Short mmCIF file of C-alpha atoms in Angstrom, two decimals:
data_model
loop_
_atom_site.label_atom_id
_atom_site.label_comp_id
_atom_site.label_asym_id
_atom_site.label_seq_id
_atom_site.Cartn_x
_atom_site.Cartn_y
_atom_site.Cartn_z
CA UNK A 9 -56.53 200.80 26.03
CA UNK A 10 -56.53 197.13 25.52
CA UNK A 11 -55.32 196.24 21.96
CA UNK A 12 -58.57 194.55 20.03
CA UNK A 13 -58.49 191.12 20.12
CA UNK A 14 -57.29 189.71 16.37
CA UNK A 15 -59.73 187.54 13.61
CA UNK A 16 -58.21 184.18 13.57
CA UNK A 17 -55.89 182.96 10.56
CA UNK A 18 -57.32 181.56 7.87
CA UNK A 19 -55.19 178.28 7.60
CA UNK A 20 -52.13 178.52 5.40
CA UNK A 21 -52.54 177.22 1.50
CA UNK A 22 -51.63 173.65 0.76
CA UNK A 23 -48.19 173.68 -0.79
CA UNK A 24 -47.47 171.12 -3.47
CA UNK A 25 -46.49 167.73 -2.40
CA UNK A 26 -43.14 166.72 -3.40
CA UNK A 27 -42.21 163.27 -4.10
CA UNK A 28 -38.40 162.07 -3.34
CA UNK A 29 -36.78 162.03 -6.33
CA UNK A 30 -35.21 158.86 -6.90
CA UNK A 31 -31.35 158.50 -7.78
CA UNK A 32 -30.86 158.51 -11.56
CA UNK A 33 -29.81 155.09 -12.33
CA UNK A 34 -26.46 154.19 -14.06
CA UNK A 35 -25.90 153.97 -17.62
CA UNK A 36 -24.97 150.66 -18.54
CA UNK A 37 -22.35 151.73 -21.16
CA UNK A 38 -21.96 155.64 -21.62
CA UNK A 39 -23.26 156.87 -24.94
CA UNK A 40 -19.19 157.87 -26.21
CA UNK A 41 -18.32 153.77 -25.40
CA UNK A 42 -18.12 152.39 -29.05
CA UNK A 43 -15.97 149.27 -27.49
CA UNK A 44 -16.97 145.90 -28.45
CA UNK A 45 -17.82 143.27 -25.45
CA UNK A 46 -14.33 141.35 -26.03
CA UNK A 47 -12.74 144.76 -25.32
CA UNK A 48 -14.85 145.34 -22.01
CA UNK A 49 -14.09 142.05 -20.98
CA UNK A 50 -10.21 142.99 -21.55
CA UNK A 51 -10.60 146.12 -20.28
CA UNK A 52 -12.13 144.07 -16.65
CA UNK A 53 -9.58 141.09 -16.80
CA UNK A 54 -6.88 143.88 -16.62
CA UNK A 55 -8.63 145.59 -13.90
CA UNK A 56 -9.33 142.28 -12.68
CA UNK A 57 -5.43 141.45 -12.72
CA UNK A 58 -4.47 144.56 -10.69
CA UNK A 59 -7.22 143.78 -8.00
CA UNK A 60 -9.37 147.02 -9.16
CA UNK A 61 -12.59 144.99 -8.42
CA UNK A 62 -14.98 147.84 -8.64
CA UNK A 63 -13.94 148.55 -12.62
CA UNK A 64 -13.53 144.73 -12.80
CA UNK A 65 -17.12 144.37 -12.14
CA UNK A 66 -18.36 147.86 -13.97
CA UNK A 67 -16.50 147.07 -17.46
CA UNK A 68 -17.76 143.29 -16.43
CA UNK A 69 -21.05 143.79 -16.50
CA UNK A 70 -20.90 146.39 -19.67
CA UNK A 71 -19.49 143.78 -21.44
CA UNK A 72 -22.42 141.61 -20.81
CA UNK A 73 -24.93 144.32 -21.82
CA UNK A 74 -22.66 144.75 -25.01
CA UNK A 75 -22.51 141.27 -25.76
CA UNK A 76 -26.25 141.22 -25.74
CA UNK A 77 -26.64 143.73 -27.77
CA UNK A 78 -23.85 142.11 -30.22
CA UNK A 79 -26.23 139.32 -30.32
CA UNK A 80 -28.94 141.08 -31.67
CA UNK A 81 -30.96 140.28 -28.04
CA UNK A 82 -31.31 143.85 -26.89
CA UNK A 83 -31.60 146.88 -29.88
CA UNK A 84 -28.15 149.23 -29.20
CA UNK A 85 -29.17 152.30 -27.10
CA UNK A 86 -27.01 154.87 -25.70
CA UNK A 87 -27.69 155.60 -22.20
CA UNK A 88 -29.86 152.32 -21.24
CA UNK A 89 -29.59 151.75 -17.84
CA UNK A 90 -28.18 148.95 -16.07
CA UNK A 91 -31.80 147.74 -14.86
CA UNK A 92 -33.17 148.51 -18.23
CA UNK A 93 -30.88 146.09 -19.92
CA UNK A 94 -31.49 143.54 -17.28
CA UNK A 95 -35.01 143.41 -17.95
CA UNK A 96 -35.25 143.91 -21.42
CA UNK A 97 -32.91 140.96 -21.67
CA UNK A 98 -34.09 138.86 -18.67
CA UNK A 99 -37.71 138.86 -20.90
CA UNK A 100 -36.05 137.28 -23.73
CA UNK A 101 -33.66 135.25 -21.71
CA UNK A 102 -35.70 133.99 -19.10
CA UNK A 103 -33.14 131.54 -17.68
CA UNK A 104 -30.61 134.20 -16.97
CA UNK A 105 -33.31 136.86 -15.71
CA UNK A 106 -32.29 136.60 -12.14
CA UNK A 107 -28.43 136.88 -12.94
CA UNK A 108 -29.32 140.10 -14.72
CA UNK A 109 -31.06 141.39 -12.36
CA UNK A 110 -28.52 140.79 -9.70
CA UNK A 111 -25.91 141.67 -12.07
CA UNK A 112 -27.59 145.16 -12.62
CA UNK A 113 -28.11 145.65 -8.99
CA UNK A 114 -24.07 144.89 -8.21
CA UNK A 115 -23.07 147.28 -11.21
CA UNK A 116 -25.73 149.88 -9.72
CA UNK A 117 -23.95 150.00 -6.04
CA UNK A 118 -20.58 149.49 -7.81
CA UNK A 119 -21.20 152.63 -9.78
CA UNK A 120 -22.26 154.88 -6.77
CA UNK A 121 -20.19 153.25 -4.71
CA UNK A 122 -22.89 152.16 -2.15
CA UNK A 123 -20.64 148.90 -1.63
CA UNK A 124 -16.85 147.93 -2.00
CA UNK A 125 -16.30 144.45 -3.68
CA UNK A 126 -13.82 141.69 -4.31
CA UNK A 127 -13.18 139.15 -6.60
CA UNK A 128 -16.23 136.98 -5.67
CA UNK A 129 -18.19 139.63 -7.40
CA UNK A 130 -15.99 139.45 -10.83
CA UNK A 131 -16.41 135.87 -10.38
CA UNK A 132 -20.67 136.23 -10.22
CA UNK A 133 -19.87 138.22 -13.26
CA UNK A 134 -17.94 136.52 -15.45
CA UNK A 135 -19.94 133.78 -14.53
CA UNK A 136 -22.86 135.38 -15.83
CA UNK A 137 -21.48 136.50 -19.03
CA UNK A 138 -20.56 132.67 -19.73
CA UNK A 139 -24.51 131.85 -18.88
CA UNK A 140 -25.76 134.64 -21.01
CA UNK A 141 -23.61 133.69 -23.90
CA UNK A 142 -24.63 129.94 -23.59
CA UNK A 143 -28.26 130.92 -23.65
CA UNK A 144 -30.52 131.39 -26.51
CA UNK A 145 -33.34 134.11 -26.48
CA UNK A 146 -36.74 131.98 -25.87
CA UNK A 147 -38.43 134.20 -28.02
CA UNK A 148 -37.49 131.33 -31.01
CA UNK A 149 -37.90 128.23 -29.19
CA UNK A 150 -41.57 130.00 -28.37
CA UNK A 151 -42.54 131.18 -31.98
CA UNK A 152 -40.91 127.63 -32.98
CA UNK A 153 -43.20 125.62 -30.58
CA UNK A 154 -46.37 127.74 -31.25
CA UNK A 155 -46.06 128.01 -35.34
CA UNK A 156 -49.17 125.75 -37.03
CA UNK A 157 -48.42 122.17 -38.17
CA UNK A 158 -48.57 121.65 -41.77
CA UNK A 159 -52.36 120.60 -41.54
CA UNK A 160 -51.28 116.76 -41.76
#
């Protein structure tokens, strides 16, 4: 006997979608790091001096998100990111935006070690510290410009 001839499948149910997670980004200075930015920036000149140019350029770029926050320009926060920093900052120093944004991006495939760099990269870095010490937030020079005259 012929075996009976089988209903067709009801089509399978839709699974969830799953979006790619994204890599966790890299904390700009770990939460335990209570070093001040002249002590990050000694910490990468030694590196610097020994031709370690990936912690050159890590404790480089901390020292610029420390410095920042020294300066009362970004709020201390354990665990901000490297991109977080460099926007927060880049809104209230507008001038240096780009370089902060680069900088973040270097310190991101520094940290994961998606790239191997030299001393041109300490250079861009120190660089930018010097640049983002030199520059004042805008957020003054705008509430400065936009504050009513005296009525005169």
């Amino acid at each position: 006997r012929p075996p009976a001839p089988r209903a067709p499948r009801a089509p399978p149910a839709a699974a969830p979608v799953r979006r790619p997670r994204r890599a966790k980004a890299s904390v700009a200075a770990p939460d335990d790091d209570a070093r001040t930015a002249a002590e990050m920036r000694a910490a990468a000149d030694a590196a610097a001096a020994r031709a370690d140019w990936a912690t050159a350029a890590l404790e480089r770029f901390r020292g610029v998100v420390r410095s920042l926050e020294e300066r009362a320009v970004l709020d201390p926060r354990p665990g901000r990111t490297a991109w977080e920093a460099a926007r927060t900052a880049g809104e209230r120093l507008p001038d240096v935006a780009d370089g902060l944004e680069r900088g973040a991006h270097l310190f991101d495939d520094v940290a994961y070690g998606a790239v191997t760099v030299g001393p041109e990269a300490d250079a861009f870095l120190r660089a930018l510290d010097e640049r983002t010490l030199a520059t004042r937030p805008a957020l003054r020079a705008e509430l400065a410009a936009s504050a009513p005259g005296d009525g005169a």
